[in-house]
PDB file of C-alpha atoms in Angstrom:
ATOM      1  CA  MET A   1     -26.542  79.897 -10.527  1.00 70.00           C
ATOM      2  CA  ARG A   2     -30.051  78.698 -10.175  1.00 84.00           C
ATOM      3  CA  LEU A   3     -30.637  75.516  -8.166  1.00 88.00           C
ATOM      4  CA  SER A   4     -32.612  72.637  -9.766  1.00 93.00           C
ATOM      5  CA  TRP A   5     -35.763  71.710  -8.002  1.00 96.00           C
ATOM      6  CA  ASP A   6     -34.224  68.520  -6.480  1.00 96.00           C
ATOM      7  CA  GLN A   7     -31.244  70.441  -5.104  1.00 95.00           C
ATOM      8  CA  PHE A   8     -33.593  73.162  -3.779  1.00 95.00           C
ATOM      9  CA  PHE A   9     -35.685  70.797  -1.807  1.00 97.00           C
ATOM     10  CA  MET A  10     -32.637  68.709  -0.743  1.00 97.00           C
ATOM     11  CA  ALA A  11     -30.935  71.943   0.411  1.00 96.00           C
ATOM     12  CA  GLN A  12     -34.201  72.671   2.475  1.00 97.00           C
ATOM     13  CA  SER A  13     -33.921  69.213   4.125  1.00 97.00           C
ATOM     14  CA  HIS A  14     -30.225  69.817   4.903  1.00 97.00           C
ATOM     15  CA  LEU A  15     -31.031  73.203   6.493  1.00 96.00           C
ATOM     16  CA  ILE A  16     -33.836  71.653   8.555  1.00 97.00           C
ATOM     17  CA  ALA A  17     -31.400  69.000   9.812  1.00 97.00           C
ATOM     18  CA  ASN A  18     -29.577  71.808  11.673  1.00 96.00           C
ATOM     19  CA  ARG A  19     -32.590  71.935  14.066  1.00 95.00           C
ATOM     20  CA  SER A  20     -32.047  68.298  15.055  1.00 95.00           C
ATOM     21  CA  THR A  21     -31.470  67.666  18.795  1.00 94.00           C
ATOM     22  CA  CYS A  22     -30.204  64.148  18.014  1.00 91.00           C
ATOM     23  CA  THR A  23     -26.448  63.809  18.979  1.00 88.00           C
ATOM     24  CA  ARG A  24     -26.027  60.651  16.823  1.00 89.00           C
ATOM     25  CA  LEU A  25     -27.235  61.827  13.391  1.00 92.00           C
ATOM     26  CA  ALA A  26     -28.882  65.080  12.214  1.00 95.00           C
ATOM     27  CA  VAL A  27     -31.599  64.231   9.637  1.00 97.00           C
ATOM     28  CA  GLY A  28     -34.103  66.616   7.863  1.00 98.00           C
ATOM     29  CA  ALA A  29     -37.058  65.854   5.693  1.00 98.00           C
ATOM     30  CA  THR A  30     -39.256  67.928   3.331  1.00 98.00           C
ATOM     31  CA  ILE A  31     -42.471  66.970   1.939  1.00 98.00           C
ATOM     32  CA  VAL A  32     -43.447  68.517  -1.400  1.00 98.00           C
ATOM     33  CA  ARG A  33     -46.527  68.381  -3.434  1.00 97.00           C
ATOM     34  CA  ASP A  34     -46.674  70.074  -6.939  1.00 96.00           C
ATOM     35  CA  ARG A  35     -43.224  71.695  -6.163  1.00 96.00           C
ATOM     36  CA  ARG A  36     -44.516  73.333  -3.082  1.00 97.00           C
ATOM     37  CA  ILE A  37     -43.253  72.555   0.334  1.00 98.00           C
ATOM     38  CA  ILE A  38     -46.202  71.196   2.573  1.00 98.00           C
ATOM     39  CA  ALA A  39     -44.197  70.153   5.667  1.00 98.00           C
ATOM     40  CA  ALA A  40     -40.875  69.723   7.056  1.00 98.00           C
ATOM     41  CA  GLY A  41     -39.346  67.630  10.047  1.00 98.00           C
ATOM     42  CA  TYR A  42     -36.037  67.037  11.711  1.00 97.00           C
ATOM     43  CA  ASN A  43     -35.225  64.234  14.126  1.00 95.00           C
ATOM     44  CA  GLY A  44     -35.522  65.093  17.809  1.00 94.00           C
ATOM     45  CA  SER A  45     -37.697  64.563  20.867  1.00 93.00           C
ATOM     46  CA  ILE A  46     -41.465  65.147  21.242  1.00 92.00           C
ATOM     47  CA  SER A  47     -42.579  68.778  21.558  1.00 91.00           C
ATOM     48  CA  GLY A  48     -41.663  70.061  25.022  1.00 92.00           C
ATOM     49  CA  GLY A  49     -39.791  66.926  25.849  1.00 92.00           C
ATOM     50  CA  VAL A  50     -36.192  66.456  27.085  1.00 92.00           C
ATOM     51  CA  HIS A  51     -33.664  66.554  24.218  1.00 93.00           C
ATOM     52  CA  CYS A  52     -30.893  64.266  23.598  1.00 90.00           C
ATOM     53  CA  SER A  53     -28.657  67.088  22.945  1.00 91.00           C
ATOM     54  CA  ASP A  54     -29.299  68.244  26.623  1.00 93.00           C
ATOM     55  CA  GLU A  55     -29.420  64.917  28.415  1.00 91.00           C
ATOM     56  CA  GLY A  56     -28.067  62.393  26.261  1.00 90.00           C
ATOM     57  CA  CYS A  57     -29.678  59.611  24.253  1.00 90.00           C
ATOM     58  CA  TYR A  58     -32.125  57.078  25.656  1.00 91.00           C
ATOM     59  CA  VAL A  59     -30.872  53.966  23.899  1.00 91.00           C
ATOM     60  CA  ILE A  60     -32.609  50.660  23.928  1.00 93.00           C
ATOM     61  CA  ASP A  61     -31.420  47.668  21.645  1.00 92.00           C
ATOM     62  CA  GLY A  62     -29.128  50.200  19.769  1.00 85.00           C
ATOM     63  CA  HIS A  63     -31.917  52.667  19.095  1.00 85.00           C
ATOM     64  CA  CYS A  64     -32.587  56.036  20.599  1.00 88.00           C
ATOM     65  CA  VAL A  65     -36.216  55.712  21.818  1.00 91.00           C
ATOM     66  CA  ARG A  66     -36.509  59.382  22.732  1.00 91.00           C
ATOM     67  CA  THR A  67     -36.085  60.468  18.968  1.00 92.00           C
ATOM     68  CA  ILE A  68     -38.927  60.839  16.485  1.00 95.00           C
ATOM     69  CA  HIS A  69     -37.339  60.588  13.003  1.00 96.00           C
ATOM     70  CA  ALA A  70     -37.388  63.414  10.615  1.00 97.00           C
ATOM     71  CA  GLU A  71     -39.717  61.854   7.996  1.00 98.00           C
ATOM     72  CA  MET A  72     -42.199  60.800  10.790  1.00 97.00           C
ATOM     73  CA  ASN A  73     -42.127  64.462  12.205  1.00 97.00           C
ATOM     74  CA  ALA A  74     -42.930  65.885   8.691  1.00 98.00           C
ATOM     75  CA  ILE A  75     -45.766  63.331   8.183  1.00 98.00           C
ATOM     76  CA  LEU A  76     -47.277  63.980  11.568  1.00 97.00           C
ATOM     77  CA  GLN A  77     -46.989  67.585  10.946  1.00 97.00           C
ATOM     78  CA  CYS A  78     -49.318  67.142   7.765  1.00 98.00           C
ATOM     79  CA  ALA A  79     -51.605  65.146   9.863  1.00 97.00           C
ATOM     80  CA  LYS A  80     -51.748  67.624  12.726  1.00 96.00           C
ATOM     81  CA  PHE A  81     -52.709  70.486  10.303  1.00 97.00           C
ATOM     82  CA  GLY A  82     -54.921  68.520   7.968  1.00 97.00           C
ATOM     83  CA  VAL A  83     -52.517  68.530   4.941  1.00 97.00           C
ATOM     84  CA  PRO A  84     -52.980  65.728   2.679  1.00 98.00           C
ATOM     85  CA  THR A  85     -49.767  63.801   1.680  1.00 98.00           C
ATOM     86  CA  GLN A  86     -51.360  61.615  -1.016  1.00 98.00           C
ATOM     87  CA  GLY A  87     -49.300  62.028  -4.201  1.00 98.00           C
ATOM     88  CA  SER A  88     -46.492  64.023  -2.417  1.00 98.00           C
ATOM     89  CA  GLU A  89     -42.794  63.469  -2.639  1.00 98.00           C
ATOM     90  CA  ILE A  90     -40.302  63.650   0.326  1.00 98.00           C
ATOM     91  CA  TYR A  91     -36.780  64.735   0.249  1.00 98.00           C
ATOM     92  CA  VAL A  92     -34.623  63.302   3.042  1.00 98.00           C
ATOM     93  CA  THR A  93     -31.062  63.909   3.953  1.00 97.00           C
ATOM     94  CA  HIS A  94     -30.568  60.113   4.687  1.00 97.00           C
ATOM     95  CA  PHE A  95     -32.251  56.981   3.263  1.00 98.00           C
ATOM     96  CA  PRO A  96     -35.415  56.171   5.532  1.00 97.00           C
ATOM     97  CA  CYS A  97     -35.257  53.523   8.143  1.00 95.00           C
ATOM     98  CA  LEU A  98     -37.692  50.611   7.932  1.00 95.00           C
ATOM     99  CA  GLN A  99     -40.377  52.197  10.223  1.00 95.00           C
ATOM    100  CA  CYS A 100     -40.195  55.475   8.383  1.00 97.00           C
ATOM    101  CA  CYS A 101     -40.341  53.570   5.021  1.00 98.00           C
ATOM    102  CA  LYS A 102     -43.731  51.963   6.198  1.00 98.00           C
ATOM    103  CA  ALA A 103     -45.035  55.492   7.311  1.00 98.00           C
ATOM    104  CA  ILE A 104     -44.038  56.989   3.995  1.00 98.00           C
ATOM    105  CA  ILE A 105     -45.857  54.272   1.993  1.00 98.00           C
ATOM    106  CA  GLN A 106     -49.060  54.529   4.285  1.00 98.00           C
ATOM    107  CA  SER A 107     -49.165  58.240   3.949  1.00 98.00           C
ATOM    108  CA  GLY A 108     -49.333  58.182   0.104  1.00 98.00           C
ATOM    109  CA  VAL A 109     -45.837  59.515  -0.782  1.00 98.00           C
ATOM    110  CA  THR A 110     -44.948  58.569  -4.362  1.00 98.00           C
ATOM    111  CA  LYS A 111     -41.194  59.285  -4.358  1.00 98.00           C
ATOM    112  CA  VAL A 112     -38.373  59.319  -1.918  1.00 98.00           C
ATOM    113  CA  TYR A 113     -35.417  61.447  -2.864  1.00 98.00           C
ATOM    114  CA  TYR A 114     -32.324  60.905  -0.422  1.00 98.00           C
ATOM    115  CA  ALA A 115     -28.976  62.445  -0.282  1.00 97.00           C
ATOM    116  CA  ASN A 116     -27.047  59.739   1.609  1.00 96.00           C
ATOM    117  CA  ASP A 117     -27.198  56.059   2.005  1.00 94.00           C
ATOM    118  CA  TYR A 118     -27.738  55.214   5.789  1.00 92.00           C
ATOM    119  CA  LYS A 119     -28.248  51.524   6.763  1.00 90.00           C
ATOM    120  CA  ASN A 120     -30.538  50.942   3.670  1.00 93.00           C
ATOM    121  CA  HIS A 121     -32.606  48.082   5.069  1.00 95.00           C
ATOM    122  CA  PRO A 122     -33.259  45.446   2.438  1.00 96.00           C
ATOM    123  CA  TYR A 123     -36.764  45.015   3.476  1.00 97.00           C
ATOM    124  CA  ALA A 124     -37.371  48.833   3.211  1.00 97.00           C
ATOM    125  CA  ILE A 125     -36.056  48.678  -0.413  1.00 97.00           C
ATOM    126  CA  GLU A 126     -38.311  45.727  -1.098  1.00 97.00           C
ATOM    127  CA  LEU A 127     -41.398  47.505   0.498  1.00 98.00           C
ATOM    128  CA  PHE A 128     -40.754  50.743  -1.450  1.00 98.00           C
ATOM    129  CA  GLU A 129     -40.471  48.564  -4.745  1.00 98.00           C
ATOM    130  CA  SER A 130     -43.504  46.653  -3.918  1.00 98.00           C
ATOM    131  CA  ALA A 131     -45.546  49.701  -3.181  1.00 98.00           C
ATOM    132  CA  LYS A 132     -44.182  51.464  -6.379  1.00 98.00           C
ATOM    133  CA  VAL A 133     -42.664  54.138  -4.308  1.00 98.00           C
ATOM    134  CA  GLU A 134     -39.645  55.437  -6.355  1.00 98.00           C
ATOM    135  CA  THR A 135     -36.467  55.974  -4.374  1.00 98.00           C
ATOM    136  CA  ILE A 136     -34.038  58.455  -6.127  1.00 98.00           C
ATOM    137  CA  HIS A 137     -30.465  59.192  -4.832  1.00 97.00           C
ATOM    138  CA  VAL A 138     -29.837  62.865  -5.125  1.00 95.00           C
ATOM    139  CA  PRO A 139     -26.278  63.733  -3.932  1.00 92.00           C
ATOM    140  CA  TYR A 140     -26.500  67.065  -2.022  1.00 88.00           C
ATOM    141  CA  GLU A 141     -24.130  69.758  -3.367  1.00 80.00           C
ATOM    142  CA  ASN A 142     -24.108  72.846  -1.202  1.00 77.00           C
ATOM    143  CA  PRO A 143     -24.014  75.747  -3.617  1.00 68.00           C
ATOM    144  CA  LEU A 144     -22.551  77.878  -0.906  1.00 66.00           C
ATOM    145  CA  ASP A 145     -19.403  75.668  -0.594  1.00 64.00           C
ATOM    146  CA  ASP A 146     -17.717  77.213  -3.528  1.00 61.00           C
ATOM    147  CA  LEU A 147     -19.217  80.740  -3.295  1.00 60.00           C
ATOM    148  CA  TYR A 148     -16.128  82.142  -1.691  1.00 63.00           C
ATOM    149  CA  ALA A 149     -13.649  79.376  -2.086  1.00 66.00           C
ATOM    150  CA  GLN A 150     -11.372  81.267  -4.441  1.00 67.00           C
ATOM    151  CA  ASP A 151     -11.148  84.344  -2.342  1.00 70.00           C
ATOM    152  CA  LYS A 152     -10.390  82.218   0.720  1.00 74.00           C
ATOM    153  CA  LEU A 153      -7.730  80.187  -1.164  1.00 74.00           C
ATOM    154  CA  SER A 154      -6.079  83.417  -2.527  1.00 76.00           C
ATOM    155  CA  PHE A 155      -6.025  84.870   1.036  1.00 79.00           C
ATOM    156  CA  ILE A 156      -4.367  81.741   2.549  1.00 78.00           C
ATOM    157  CA  ALA A 157      -1.910  81.631  -0.132  1.00 78.00           C
ATOM    158  CA  GLU A 158      -0.936  85.335   0.451  1.00 80.00           C
ATOM    159  CA  LEU A 159      -0.599  84.622   4.257  1.00 82.00           C
ATOM    160  CA  LEU A 160       1.572  81.565   3.595  1.00 80.00           C
ATOM    161  CA  SER A 161       3.841  83.604   1.340  1.00 81.00           C
ATOM    162  CA  GLU A 162       4.138  86.217   3.911  1.00 81.00           C
ATOM    163  CA  LEU A 163       5.130  83.703   6.524  1.00 81.00           C
ATOM    164  CA  GLU A 164       7.658  82.104   4.123  1.00 80.00           C
ATOM    165  CA  ALA A 165       9.132  85.660   3.395  1.00 83.00           C
ATOM    166  CA  LYS A 166       9.535  86.106   7.213  1.00 81.00           C
ATOM    167  CA  GLN A 167      11.392  82.839   7.384  1.00 80.00           C
ATOM    168  CA  VAL A 168       9.098  81.028   9.718  1.00 79.00           C
ATOM    169  CA  ASP A 169      10.135  77.759  10.971  1.00 83.00           C
ATOM    170  CA  GLN A 170      10.004  75.321   7.827  1.00 83.00           C
ATOM    171  CA  ASP A 171       8.262  72.572   9.853  1.00 83.00           C
ATOM    172  CA  GLN A 172       5.461  74.988  10.990  1.00 83.00           C
ATOM    173  CA  LEU A 173       5.212  76.475   7.496  1.00 78.00           C
ATOM    174  CA  LYS A 174       4.915  72.981   6.061  1.00 80.00           C
ATOM    175  CA  ALA A 175       2.060  72.132   8.543  1.00 81.00           C
ATOM    176  CA  HIS A 176       0.335  75.255   7.469  1.00 80.00           C
ATOM    177  CA  TYR A 177       0.464  74.380   3.847  1.00 78.00           C
ATOM    178  CA  GLU A 178      -0.823  70.869   4.383  1.00 78.00           C
ATOM    179  CA  ARG A 179      -3.632  72.136   6.631  1.00 80.00           C
ATOM    180  CA  ALA A 180      -4.681  74.681   3.736  1.00 77.00           C
ATOM    181  CA  GLN A 181      -4.395  71.757   1.196  1.00 75.00           C
ATOM    182  CA  GLU A 182      -6.755  69.548   3.392  1.00 72.00           C
ATOM    183  CA  LEU A 183      -9.392  72.562   3.740  1.00 72.00           C
ATOM    184  CA  PHE A 184      -9.585  73.106   0.038  1.00 67.00           C
ATOM    185  CA  THR A 185      -9.572  69.565  -1.302  1.00 63.00           C
ATOM    186  CA  LYS A 186     -11.901  67.870   1.180  1.00 53.00           C
ATOM    187  CA  ARG A 187     -15.272  66.954  -0.060  1.00 46.00           C
TER     188      ARG A 187
END
């Protein structure tokens, strides 16, 4: 099973989001030019700074002022190392906020791929359209989710059958069946 380019770069952004130190929402961003990754970022504190995951968020007017957004971190990484962003594309786990939208436009990014809607600001949408920056929804499908699903399902079914054969309490057995059902039907 070979991933499409969109799924490959989106998977990269989801992987990067695991480095986030934000306790409110983990976001990852990957900047790509000519199908090559040129930068990546996640939301968190400044380098060497206090992290929200360690000391809590510093919230003013409903926004954590300690956090630098993933998109901004990726763009700043390009600036820091002299990597041009003109004509690039960005893959983000969540639709960019208004401030990131403006930075994306100013940096010369031409397409924004996002996996999840997140407070999609109407003015950000308007700015993207006005700047001719294409926004493309790419639902993320983790290729590893189903890799061992059948083996796991078979193993759980076998365990539940053994419990039933040993005449385990019916209420307890029913709870186990329901939990197994939840695990394998959740999307």
